[in-house]
GROMACS .gro file of C-alpha atoms in nm:
model
  468
    1MET     CA    1   0.000   0.000   0.000
    2LEU     CA    2   0.136   0.334  -0.109
    3PRO     CA    3   0.198   0.601   0.152
    4ALA     CA    4  -0.042   0.890   0.165
    5VAL     CA    5   0.074   1.205  -0.015
    6ALA     CA    6  -0.020   1.546   0.114
    7PRO     CA    7  -0.227   1.742  -0.133
    8ILE     CA    8  -0.041   2.019  -0.325
    9SER     CA    9  -0.201   2.358  -0.284
   10PRO     CA   10  -0.218   2.576  -0.598
   11ILE     CA   11   0.061   2.839  -0.628
   12ASN     CA   12  -0.037   3.203  -0.684
   13PRO     CA   13   0.212   3.351  -0.931
   14PHE     CA   14   0.176   3.695  -0.774
   15ASP     CA   15   0.306   3.557  -0.445
   16ILE     CA   16   0.641   3.464  -0.597
   17PRO     CA   17   0.898   3.736  -0.514
   18LEU     CA   18   1.057   3.883  -0.825
   19ALA     CA   19   1.415   3.997  -0.858
   20PRO     CA   20   1.461   4.368  -0.929
   21VAL     CA   21   1.482   4.441  -1.302
   22THR     CA   22   1.734   4.694  -1.422
   23PRO     CA   23   1.617   4.890  -1.731
   24SER     CA   24   1.826   4.842  -2.042
   25PHE     CA   25   1.845   5.224  -2.105
   26SER     CA   26   1.865   5.544  -1.898
   27ILE     CA   27   1.743   5.904  -1.960
   28HIS     CA   28   2.033   6.151  -1.965
   29PRO     CA   29   1.972   6.485  -1.787
   30SER     CA   30   2.079   6.680  -2.098
   31ALA     CA   31   1.796   6.521  -2.296
   32VAL     CA   32   1.548   6.648  -2.041
   33VAL     CA   33   1.698   6.997  -2.068
   34ASN     CA   34   1.684   6.988  -2.448
   35ASP     CA   35   1.320   6.880  -2.444
   36ALA     CA   36   1.236   7.157  -2.201
   37LEU     CA   37   1.421   7.411  -2.416
   38ILE     CA   38   1.235   7.297  -2.728
   39LEU     CA   39   0.903   7.328  -2.549
   40TYR     CA   40   0.998   7.675  -2.423
   41LEU     CA   41   1.104   7.797  -2.767
   42HIS     CA   42   0.790   7.654  -2.920
   43SER     CA   43   0.578   7.837  -2.665
   44LEU     CA   44   0.779   8.157  -2.713
   45GLY     CA   45   0.739   8.137  -3.090
   46LYS     CA   46   0.365   8.098  -3.058
   47ASN     CA   47   0.350   8.402  -2.829
   48ILE     CA   48   0.560   8.610  -3.068
   49LEU     CA   49   0.350   8.513  -3.367
   50SER     CA   50   0.035   8.594  -3.178
   51PHE     CA   51   0.156   8.958  -3.172
   52TRP     CA   52   0.228   8.971  -3.546
   53TRP     CA   53   0.029   9.292  -3.575
   54LEU     CA   54   0.268   9.463  -3.331
   55TRP     CA   55   0.579   9.359  -3.525
   56LEU     CA   56   0.419   9.466  -3.852
   57PHE     CA   57   0.338   9.805  -3.701
   58LEU     CA   58   0.696   9.850  -3.576
   59PHE     CA   59   0.836   9.754  -3.917
   60LEU     CA   60   0.607   9.995  -4.100
   61TRP     CA   61   0.689  10.266  -3.846
   62MET     CA   62   1.063  10.228  -3.910
   63VAL     CA   63   1.004  10.241  -4.285
   64PHE     CA   64   0.794  10.555  -4.241
   65ILE     CA   65   1.060  10.725  -4.027
   66SER     CA   66   1.328  10.640  -4.284
   67LEU     CA   67   1.118  10.775  -4.571
   68TRP     CA   68   1.028  11.085  -4.371
   69LYS     CA   69   1.392  11.165  -4.291
   70ARG     CA   70   1.483  11.125  -4.656
   71TYR     CA   71   1.196  11.351  -4.761
   72ARG     CA   72   1.290  11.627  -4.515
   73ARG     CA   73   1.658  11.605  -4.610
   74ASN     CA   74   1.577  11.639  -4.978
   75LEU     CA   75   1.371  11.950  -4.901
   76TYR     CA   76   1.660  12.090  -4.698
   77LEU     CA   77   1.904  12.031  -4.982
   78ILE     CA   78   1.666  12.182  -5.238
   79ARG     CA   79   1.633  12.498  -5.028
   80LYS     CA   80   2.012  12.516  -5.000
   81TYR     CA   81   2.068  12.474  -5.372
   82SER     CA   82   2.418  12.447  -5.513
   83VAL     CA   83   2.616  12.634  -5.777
   84LEU     CA   84   2.903  12.540  -6.006
   85LEU     CA   85   3.215  12.758  -6.007
   86GLU     CA   86   3.482  12.746  -6.274
   87VAL     CA   87   3.837  12.819  -6.158
   88LYS     CA   88   4.066  12.959  -6.427
   89ILE     CA   89   4.427  12.936  -6.323
   90PRO     CA   90   4.708  13.173  -6.428
   91ARG     CA   91   4.986  13.069  -6.662
   92GLU     CA   92   5.225  13.026  -6.373
   93ILE     CA   93   5.140  12.870  -6.038
   94ILE     CA   94   5.431  12.828  -5.802
   95LYS     CA   95   5.221  12.679  -5.523
   96GLY     CA   96   5.140  12.313  -5.561
   97ALA     CA   97   4.938  12.059  -5.369
   98ARG     CA   98   5.036  12.203  -5.030
   99ALA     CA   99   4.822  12.512  -5.092
  100MET     CA  100   4.527  12.292  -5.191
  101GLU     CA  101   4.565  12.096  -4.868
  102GLN     CA  102   4.515  12.418  -4.675
  103ILE     CA  103   4.192  12.485  -4.866
  104PHE     CA  104   4.061  12.140  -4.775
  105ALA     CA  105   4.161  12.196  -4.412
  106ASN     CA  106   3.958  12.518  -4.405
  107LEU     CA  107   3.653  12.339  -4.547
  108SER     CA  108   3.670  12.065  -4.283
  109GLY     CA  109   3.506  12.295  -4.030
  110LEU     CA  110   3.184  12.331  -4.233
  111VAL     CA  111   2.994  12.061  -4.045
  112ASN     CA  112   2.617  12.103  -4.020
  113SER     CA  113   2.476  11.804  -3.833
  114ALA     CA  114   2.141  11.799  -3.651
  115ASP     CA  115   2.171  11.884  -3.280
  116ASN     CA  116   1.818  11.795  -3.169
  117PRO     CA  117   1.514  11.594  -3.288
  118ILE     CA  118   1.352  11.900  -3.447
  119GLU     CA  119   1.656  11.967  -3.667
  120LEU     CA  120   1.681  11.596  -3.748
  121TYR     CA  121   1.320  11.503  -3.821
  122TRP     CA  122   1.167  11.837  -3.924
  123ASP     CA  123   1.438  12.063  -4.059
  124GLY     CA  124   1.622  11.770  -4.215
  125GLU     CA  125   1.963  11.923  -4.147
  126ILE     CA  126   2.256  11.735  -4.292
  127THR     CA  127   2.621  11.814  -4.356
  128HIS     CA  128   2.664  11.944  -4.710
  129TRP     CA  129   2.923  11.804  -4.945
  130PHE     CA  130   3.141  11.969  -5.206
  131GLY     CA  131   3.253  11.858  -5.550
  132PHE     CA  132   3.601  11.926  -5.687
  133GLU     CA  133   3.592  11.841  -6.055
  134ILE     CA  134   3.810  11.828  -6.365
  135ALA     CA  135   3.651  11.807  -6.709
  136SER     CA  136   3.811  11.772  -7.049
  137PHE     CA  137   3.621  11.874  -7.363
  138ASN     CA  138   3.801  11.767  -7.682
  139GLY     CA  139   4.126  11.795  -7.484
  140ASP     CA  140   4.053  12.138  -7.331
  141ILE     CA  141   4.077  12.106  -6.952
  142HIS     CA  142   3.860  12.295  -6.704
  143PHE     CA  143   3.854  12.300  -6.324
  144TYR     CA  144   3.527  12.330  -6.133
  145ILE     CA  145   3.399  12.344  -5.777
  146TRP     CA  146   3.042  12.242  -5.691
  147THR     CA  147   2.932  12.405  -5.366
  148PRO     CA  148   2.614  12.498  -5.178
  149ARG     CA  149   2.515  12.856  -5.250
  150HIS     CA  150   2.541  12.965  -4.885
  151HIS     CA  151   2.904  12.844  -4.874
  152GLN     CA  152   3.004  13.007  -5.204
  153SER     CA  153   3.166  13.319  -5.058
  154MET     CA  154   3.368  13.117  -4.805
  155VAL     CA  155   3.488  12.874  -5.072
  156GLU     CA  156   3.597  13.159  -5.297
  157ALA     CA  157   3.775  13.332  -5.008
  158HIS     CA  158   3.971  13.017  -4.921
  159ILE     CA  159   4.077  12.971  -5.284
  160TYR     CA  160   4.183  13.334  -5.331
  161ALA     CA  161   4.380  13.316  -5.006
  162GLN     CA  162   4.601  13.041  -5.149
  163TYR     CA  163   4.581  13.123  -5.521
  164PRO     CA  164   4.532  13.502  -5.543
  165ASP     CA  165   4.579  13.512  -5.922
  166VAL     CA  166   4.301  13.270  -6.017
  167GLU     CA  167   3.969  13.379  -6.165
  168ILE     CA  168   3.645  13.228  -6.031
  169ASN     CA  169   3.315  13.252  -6.220
  170GLU     CA  170   2.975  13.098  -6.166
  171VAL     CA  171   2.890  12.890  -6.474
  172SER     CA  172   2.618  12.658  -6.597
  173ASP     CA  173   2.655  12.286  -6.536
  174TYR     CA  174   2.875  12.132  -6.806
  175THR     CA  175   2.682  11.803  -6.780
  176GLU     CA  176   2.380  11.981  -6.931
  177GLU     CA  177   2.555  11.951  -7.266
  178PHE     CA  178   2.415  11.598  -7.285
  179PRO     CA  179   2.061  11.465  -7.241
  180LYS     CA  180   1.954  11.352  -6.895
  181THR     CA  181   1.875  10.997  -7.006
  182LEU     CA  182   2.084  10.720  -7.154
  183LYS     CA  183   1.838  10.688  -7.441
  184GLY     CA  184   1.898  11.052  -7.531
  185ILE     CA  185   2.275  10.998  -7.529
  186TYR     CA  186   2.237  10.696  -7.756
  187ASN     CA  187   2.020  10.904  -7.989
  188MET     CA  188   2.304  11.159  -8.010
  189GLY     CA  189   2.528  10.880  -8.135
  190TYR     CA  190   2.729  10.870  -7.811
  191ASP     CA  191   2.822  10.596  -7.566
  192LEU     CA  192   2.964  10.619  -7.214
  193TYR     CA  193   3.172  10.441  -6.956
  194GLY     CA  194   3.174  10.526  -6.586
  195THR     CA  195   3.305  10.393  -6.260
  196GLU     CA  196   3.385  10.481  -5.900
  197LEU     CA  197   3.705  10.416  -5.710
  198VAL     CA  198   3.742  10.273  -5.361
  199MET     CA  199   4.034  10.200  -5.132
  200GLY     CA  200   4.208   9.865  -5.162
  201VAL     CA  201   4.240   9.818  -4.784
  202ASP     CA  202   4.113   9.997  -4.473
  203ASP     CA  203   4.106  10.372  -4.538
  204VAL     CA  204   4.315  10.457  -4.229
  205TYR     CA  205   4.612  10.334  -4.434
  206PRO     CA  206   4.718  10.631  -4.651
  207ILE     CA  207   4.805  10.634  -5.018
  208ARG     CA  208   5.131  10.773  -5.151
  209THR     CA  209   5.096  11.150  -5.113
  210TYR     CA  210   5.245  11.456  -5.280
  211THR     CA  211   5.513  11.492  -5.009
  212GLN     CA  212   5.678  11.180  -5.150
  213PHE     CA  213   5.701  11.345  -5.493
  214GLU     CA  214   5.884  11.648  -5.358
  215SER     CA  215   6.260  11.690  -5.367
  216PRO     CA  216   6.496  11.930  -5.186
  217GLU     CA  217   6.609  12.045  -5.529
  218GLU     CA  218   6.330  12.244  -5.691
  219GLU     CA  219   6.410  12.133  -6.047
  220GLN     CA  220   6.357  11.770  -5.947
  221ASN     CA  221   6.010  11.824  -5.802
  222LEU     CA  222   5.730  11.629  -5.967
  223ASP     CA  223   5.367  11.734  -5.982
  224PRO     CA  224   5.162  11.417  -5.922
  225ILE     CA  225   4.863  11.553  -6.115
  226SER     CA  226   5.065  11.586  -6.436
  227ALA     CA  227   4.983  11.230  -6.552
  228LEU     CA  228   4.610  11.294  -6.517
  229ILE     CA  229   4.631  11.626  -6.702
  230GLU     CA  230   4.836  11.466  -6.979
  231ASN     CA  231   4.578  11.191  -7.035
  232MET     CA  232   4.286  11.434  -7.030
  233ALA     CA  233   4.463  11.655  -7.285
  234ARG     CA  234   4.477  11.369  -7.538
  235LEU     CA  235   4.104  11.354  -7.610
  236LYS     CA  236   3.989  11.371  -7.969
  237GLN     CA  237   3.718  11.593  -8.114
  238GLY     CA  238   3.383  11.501  -7.958
  239GLU     CA  239   3.527  11.310  -7.660
  240ARG     CA  240   3.456  11.406  -7.299
  241LEU     CA  241   3.628  11.293  -6.980
  242TRP     CA  242   3.482  11.404  -6.646
  243MET     CA  243   3.611  11.341  -6.296
  244GLN     CA  244   3.455  11.446  -5.967
  245VAL     CA  245   3.586  11.418  -5.612
  246LEU     CA  246   3.296  11.459  -5.369
  247ILE     CA  247   3.393  11.535  -5.009
  248ARG     CA  248   3.202  11.574  -4.681
  249PRO     CA  249   3.364  11.634  -4.338
  250ALA     CA  250   3.409  11.300  -4.161
  251SER     CA  251   3.344  11.206  -3.800
  252GLY     CA  252   3.612  11.126  -3.543
  253ASN     CA  253   3.547  10.751  -3.557
  254TRP     CA  254   3.795  10.722  -3.842
  255ALA     CA  255   4.082  10.853  -3.629
  256LYS     CA  256   3.986  10.619  -3.342
  257LYS     CA  257   4.006  10.323  -3.579
  258GLY     CA  258   4.354  10.429  -3.685
  259ARG     CA  259   4.472  10.462  -3.324
  260LYS     CA  260   4.357  10.106  -3.253
  261ILE     CA  261   4.578   9.975  -3.535
  262VAL     CA  262   4.876  10.177  -3.410
  263ASP     CA  263   4.819  10.060  -3.051
  264LYS     CA  264   4.802   9.700  -3.172
  265LEU     CA  265   5.145   9.731  -3.334
  266LYS     CA  266   5.288   9.900  -3.026
  267ASN     CA  267   5.147   9.633  -2.794
  268LYS     CA  268   5.302   9.364  -3.011
  269ALA     CA  269   5.645   9.524  -2.977
  270MET     CA  270   5.595   9.584  -2.605
  271MET     CA  271   5.519   9.217  -2.540
  272ASN     CA  272   5.834   9.113  -2.725
  273VAL     CA  273   6.044   9.353  -2.517
  274GLN     CA  274   5.889   9.236  -2.190
  275ARG     CA  275   5.972   8.875  -2.273
  276MET     CA  276   6.335   8.971  -2.331
  277GLY     CA  277   6.370   9.159  -2.005
  278ALA     CA  278   6.552   9.484  -1.945
  279VAL     CA  279   6.873   9.552  -2.137
  280GLU     CA  280   7.119   9.789  -1.980
  281GLY     CA  281   7.196  10.104  -2.172
  282GLU     CA  282   6.889  10.102  -2.397
  283THR     CA  283   6.562  10.279  -2.337
  284PHE     CA  284   6.238  10.089  -2.343
  285GLN     CA  285   6.105  10.298  -2.634
  286HIS     CA  286   6.415  10.233  -2.841
  287MET     CA  287   6.389   9.861  -2.775
  288MET     CA  288   6.026   9.862  -2.885
  289MET     CA  289   6.116  10.018  -3.218
  290GLN     CA  290   6.388   9.759  -3.267
  291ARG     CA  291   6.136   9.479  -3.233
  292LEU     CA  292   5.928   9.616  -3.523
  293SER     CA  293   6.012   9.548  -3.886
  294PRO     CA  294   6.082   9.845  -4.118
  295GLY     CA  295   5.746   9.785  -4.284
  296GLU     CA  296   5.562   9.793  -3.950
  297ILE     CA  297   5.740  10.113  -3.851
  298GLU     CA  298   5.640  10.275  -4.182
  299ILE     CA  299   5.279  10.164  -4.133
  300MET     CA  300   5.265  10.298  -3.779
  301GLU     CA  301   5.422  10.634  -3.862
  302SER     CA  302   5.212  10.679  -4.177
  303ILE     CA  303   4.884  10.605  -3.999
  304GLU     CA  304   4.971  10.837  -3.710
  305LYS     CA  305   5.049  11.116  -3.957
  306ASN     CA  306   4.735  11.047  -4.160
  307ILE     CA  307   4.487  11.050  -3.870
  308SER     CA  308   4.640  11.369  -3.729
  309LYS     CA  309   4.494  11.568  -4.021
  310PRO     CA  310   4.132  11.669  -4.093
  311ALA     CA  311   3.945  11.408  -4.293
  312PHE     CA  312   3.655  11.383  -4.537
  313GLU     CA  313   3.418  11.115  -4.654
  314THR     CA  314   3.511  11.087  -5.020
  315ILE     CA  315   3.375  10.954  -5.347
  316VAL     CA  316   3.588  10.950  -5.662
  317ARG     CA  317   3.374  10.906  -5.974
  318TYR     CA  318   3.456  10.958  -6.341
  319MET     CA  319   3.288  10.921  -6.681
  320TYR     CA  320   3.407  10.895  -7.038
  321LEU     CA  321   3.168  10.996  -7.319
  322SER     CA  322   3.245  10.970  -7.687
  323PRO     CA  323   3.081  10.931  -8.028
  324LYS     CA  324   3.028  10.562  -8.097
  325LYS     CA  325   3.249  10.579  -8.406
  326ILE     CA  326   3.557  10.663  -8.199
  327PHE     CA  327   3.447  10.523  -7.861
  328ASN     CA  328   3.755  10.372  -7.695
  329LEU     CA  329   3.652  10.160  -7.397
  330ASN     CA  330   4.014  10.080  -7.314
  331PHE     CA  331   4.095  10.451  -7.287
  332GLY     CA  332   3.785  10.514  -7.077
  333LYS     CA  333   3.875  10.238  -6.833
  334ARG     CA  334   4.242  10.322  -6.796
  335ALA     CA  335   4.295  10.693  -6.865
  336ILE     CA  336   4.214  10.814  -6.514
  337PHE     CA  337   4.272  10.486  -6.330
  338SER     CA  338   4.629  10.454  -6.458
  339SER     CA  339   4.699  10.816  -6.362
  340ILE     CA  340   4.573  10.760  -6.008
  341ASN     CA  341   4.752  10.426  -5.978
  342GLN     CA  342   5.078  10.616  -5.922
  343TYR     CA  343   4.957  10.685  -5.567
  344LYS     CA  344   4.974  10.315  -5.484
  345SER     CA  345   5.191  10.231  -5.184
  346PRO     CA  346   5.302   9.865  -5.165
  347THR     CA  347   5.288   9.855  -4.785
  348LEU     CA  348   4.994  10.092  -4.732
  349ASN     CA  349   4.699  10.166  -4.961
  350TYR     CA  350   4.588  10.198  -5.321
  351PHE     CA  351   4.281  10.263  -5.538
  352LYS     CA  352   4.075   9.999  -5.713
  353ASN     CA  353   3.756   9.992  -5.918
  354ASN     CA  354   3.425   9.953  -5.739
  355THR     CA  355   3.330   9.653  -5.952
  356PRO     CA  356   2.953   9.638  -5.876
  357VAL     CA  357   2.922  10.002  -5.990
  358ARG     CA  358   3.133  10.035  -6.304
  359THR     CA  359   2.954  10.007  -6.636
  360ILE     CA  360   3.086   9.667  -6.741
  361VAL     CA  361   2.868   9.355  -6.729
  362TYR     CA  362   2.956   9.003  -6.843
  363TRP     CA  363   2.711   8.719  -6.898
  364SER     CA  364   2.913   8.514  -6.647
  365MET     CA  365   2.844   8.764  -6.368
  366PRO     CA  366   2.554   8.695  -6.129
  367PRO     CA  367   2.259   8.684  -6.177
  368PHE     CA  368   2.362   8.561  -6.529
  369LEU     CA  369   2.049   8.706  -6.693
  370PHE     CA  370   1.989   8.999  -6.929
  371PRO     CA  371   2.351   9.127  -6.939
  372ASN     CA  372   2.276   9.400  -7.195
  373LYS     CA  373   1.979   9.532  -7.001
  374ARG     CA  374   2.175   9.527  -6.676
  375LEU     CA  375   2.457   9.717  -6.847
  376ASN     CA  376   2.219   9.988  -6.967
  377VAL     CA  377   2.070  10.022  -6.619
  378ARG     CA  378   2.417  10.063  -6.472
  379LYS     CA  379   2.496  10.334  -6.726
  380GLU     CA  380   2.168  10.511  -6.651
  381ILE     CA  381   2.235  10.511  -6.275
  382MET     CA  382   2.596  10.622  -6.328
  383LEU     CA  383   2.479  10.913  -6.543
  384ILE     CA  384   2.221  11.020  -6.284
  385ASN     CA  385   2.465  10.988  -5.994
  386TYR     CA  386   2.730  11.195  -6.170
  387ARG     CA  387   2.489  11.470  -6.272
  388LYS     CA  388   2.340  11.493  -5.922
  389ARG     CA  389   2.679  11.466  -5.747
  390TYR     CA  390   2.528  11.176  -5.559
  391MET     CA  391   2.645  11.096  -5.207
  392PRO     CA  392   2.481  10.774  -5.081
  393ASP     CA  393   2.194  10.811  -4.840
  394ASP     CA  394   2.244  10.661  -4.495
  395GLN     CA  395   1.881  10.545  -4.515
  396LEU     CA  396   1.835  10.209  -4.689
  397THR     CA  397   1.497  10.319  -4.822
  398GLY     CA  398   1.664  10.608  -5.002
  399LYS     CA  399   1.905  10.373  -5.175
  400LEU     CA  400   1.627  10.135  -5.276
  401LEU     CA  401   1.410  10.415  -5.416
  402THR     CA  402   1.692  10.515  -5.652
  403SER     CA  403   1.750  10.154  -5.761
  404SER     CA  404   1.622   9.938  -6.042
  405ILE     CA  405   1.509   9.577  -6.045
  406LEU     CA  406   1.813   9.493  -6.257
  407HIS     CA  407   2.062   9.691  -6.046
  408LEU     CA  408   2.046   9.806  -5.685
  409ASN     CA  409   2.193  10.149  -5.613
  410ILE     CA  410   2.349  10.030  -5.288
  411TYR     CA  411   2.710   9.974  -5.390
  412THR     CA  412   2.844  10.330  -5.382
  413ARG     CA  413   3.089  10.328  -5.090
  414PRO     CA  414   3.236  10.649  -4.949
  415PHE     CA  415   3.578  10.617  -4.792
  416VAL     CA  416   3.771  10.856  -4.572
  417MET     CA  417   4.071  11.056  -4.693
  418SER     CA  418   4.285  11.308  -4.510
  419THR     CA  419   4.345  11.657  -4.646
  420GLU     CA  420   4.694  11.555  -4.760
  421GLU     CA  421   4.556  11.262  -4.960
  422LEU     CA  422   4.285  11.479  -5.117
  423ALA     CA  423   4.533  11.748  -5.216
  424THR     CA  424   4.741  11.479  -5.384
  425ILE     CA  425   4.468  11.364  -5.622
  426TYR     CA  426   4.314  11.710  -5.678
  427HIS     CA  427   4.503  12.038  -5.698
  428TYR     CA  428   4.577  12.303  -5.956
  429PRO     CA  429   4.880  12.211  -6.170
  430SER     CA  430   5.201  12.395  -6.101
  431THR     CA  431   5.462  12.506  -6.352
  432ALA     CA  432   5.599  12.148  -6.350
  433VAL     CA  433   5.305  12.039  -6.569
  434LEU     CA  434   5.397  12.073  -6.936
  435THR     CA  435   5.048  12.055  -7.092
  436SER     CA  436   4.979  12.422  -7.027
  437PRO     CA  437   4.826  12.501  -7.371
  438PHE     CA  438   4.538  12.262  -7.301
  439ILE     CA  439   4.431  12.415  -6.967
  440LYS     CA  440   4.175  12.693  -6.947
  441ARG     CA  441   4.374  12.980  -6.796
  442VAL     CA  442   4.346  13.345  -6.701
  443GLU     CA  443   4.477  13.550  -6.993
  444SER     CA  444   4.572  13.857  -6.788
  445LYS     CA  445   4.658  13.921  -6.428
  446LYS     CA  446   4.406  14.118  -6.225
  447ILE     CA  447   4.496  14.347  -5.937
  448GLY     CA  448   4.284  14.543  -5.694
  449PRO     CA  449   4.252  14.923  -5.687
  450PRO     CA  450   4.512  15.123  -5.492
  451ALA     CA  451   4.431  15.231  -5.138
  452GLY     CA  452   4.275  15.577  -5.101
  453LEU     CA  453   4.118  15.585  -5.447
  454PRO     CA  454   3.844  15.856  -5.437
  455ILE     CA  455   3.486  15.740  -5.480
  456PHE     CA  456   3.236  15.965  -5.660
  457SER     CA  457   2.993  16.129  -5.421
  458ASP     CA  458   2.664  16.300  -5.478
  459GLU     CA  459   2.824  16.641  -5.438
  460GLU     CA  460   3.098  16.589  -5.694
  461SER     CA  461   3.046  16.446  -6.041
  462PRO     CA  462   3.310  16.261  -6.246
  463ASP     CA  463   3.337  16.557  -6.488
  464ALA     CA  464   3.419  16.789  -6.202
  465LEU     CA  465   3.700  16.563  -6.088
  466PHE     CA  466   3.854  16.550  -6.434
  467ASN     CA  467   3.831  16.930  -6.474
  468LYS     CA  468   4.035  16.993  -6.160
   0.00000   0.00000   0.00000
């Protein structure tokens, strides 16, 4: 007989203790932060978009303010209309570019910026600019100054102070010889080329100036403007070559930028000296200069000299117009540019073409469409800008309003030049220039009346004076 077996009670699976299970993955704290950041940005974006009407209002308000400032400034400039003065020089000028530098220095004080919101937003006050121009008509060379009417007497006084033998007359605008539109110029049988020049590097680095053309021996002195005058004198019948240098007194930020570059070079030399330690018998300043290369010393001294002089925002623009039968694009591109290229300094600065502005378009240039139409638009804008002596507006809306769909008028870039640099590229030619027959000159010397000359009064007629 088999032994009795105790009955087996059913086992509840939930009563069996389970071993702790370790998850196969873990949540990194950075993932939690990223998720929270995404949620926050999403919520912030929704809140910003919910106020779209506010952002639209602010955008339209800024556009309105920009347009309003441009409108008031244009009215201000129209009220202060400008005149064109022709300067006829005598057959002999002993003074060279140094006298012209003094004229520019005198003009640097004619700053007319807005001092309060009323002058800024209602009167539209803005600092006026001046145009110093040279124009050649069939090889005959003329010098002009474009100035606001209310500055005319001061400009004339500054010129007479340095060049007492010149003759200054108010004349009509020589650009009026041609139609105001490109289509009209084409109808005359003419074509044109135009460009603007800009600095190759930062404008605190100076170009080669007239002081580097001077020599202790007077017969070895060179007039740097002679190359430009020579090229302008070689025009054929019907050709025109115009050049304008527009200037406006610059702010002090330009000089501050130059000091930063000089301080950077000095700090570099100072650190080198400090690493070497003191050397007996040599001053710290002398050691600093020894640690700089000759090129760095030239850069530092040239910048310090340049920023010590008054400065102007500057635009250099020129145009070549000619009958299509004799139109010489190569001459138009290089006549003035090659003359100004002599001011290039290998270690400092130089001029180059402002490529987006000059009237040359290739099919390979972006946006690769309608090259001929884009070329004509560039020529049209260049013609308008030259005739109006255009200085770019600091308001973007003003630039866009003077633009075309095929070419934006936003590429004109003023740069800053010191009075010494300006006098180098524009001054009245001295006796060192040999192309004197081609320059419009004063035929006779004028002198003032002697002191004490009697003036006719009501009591005494001219006949009575002669009968005495």
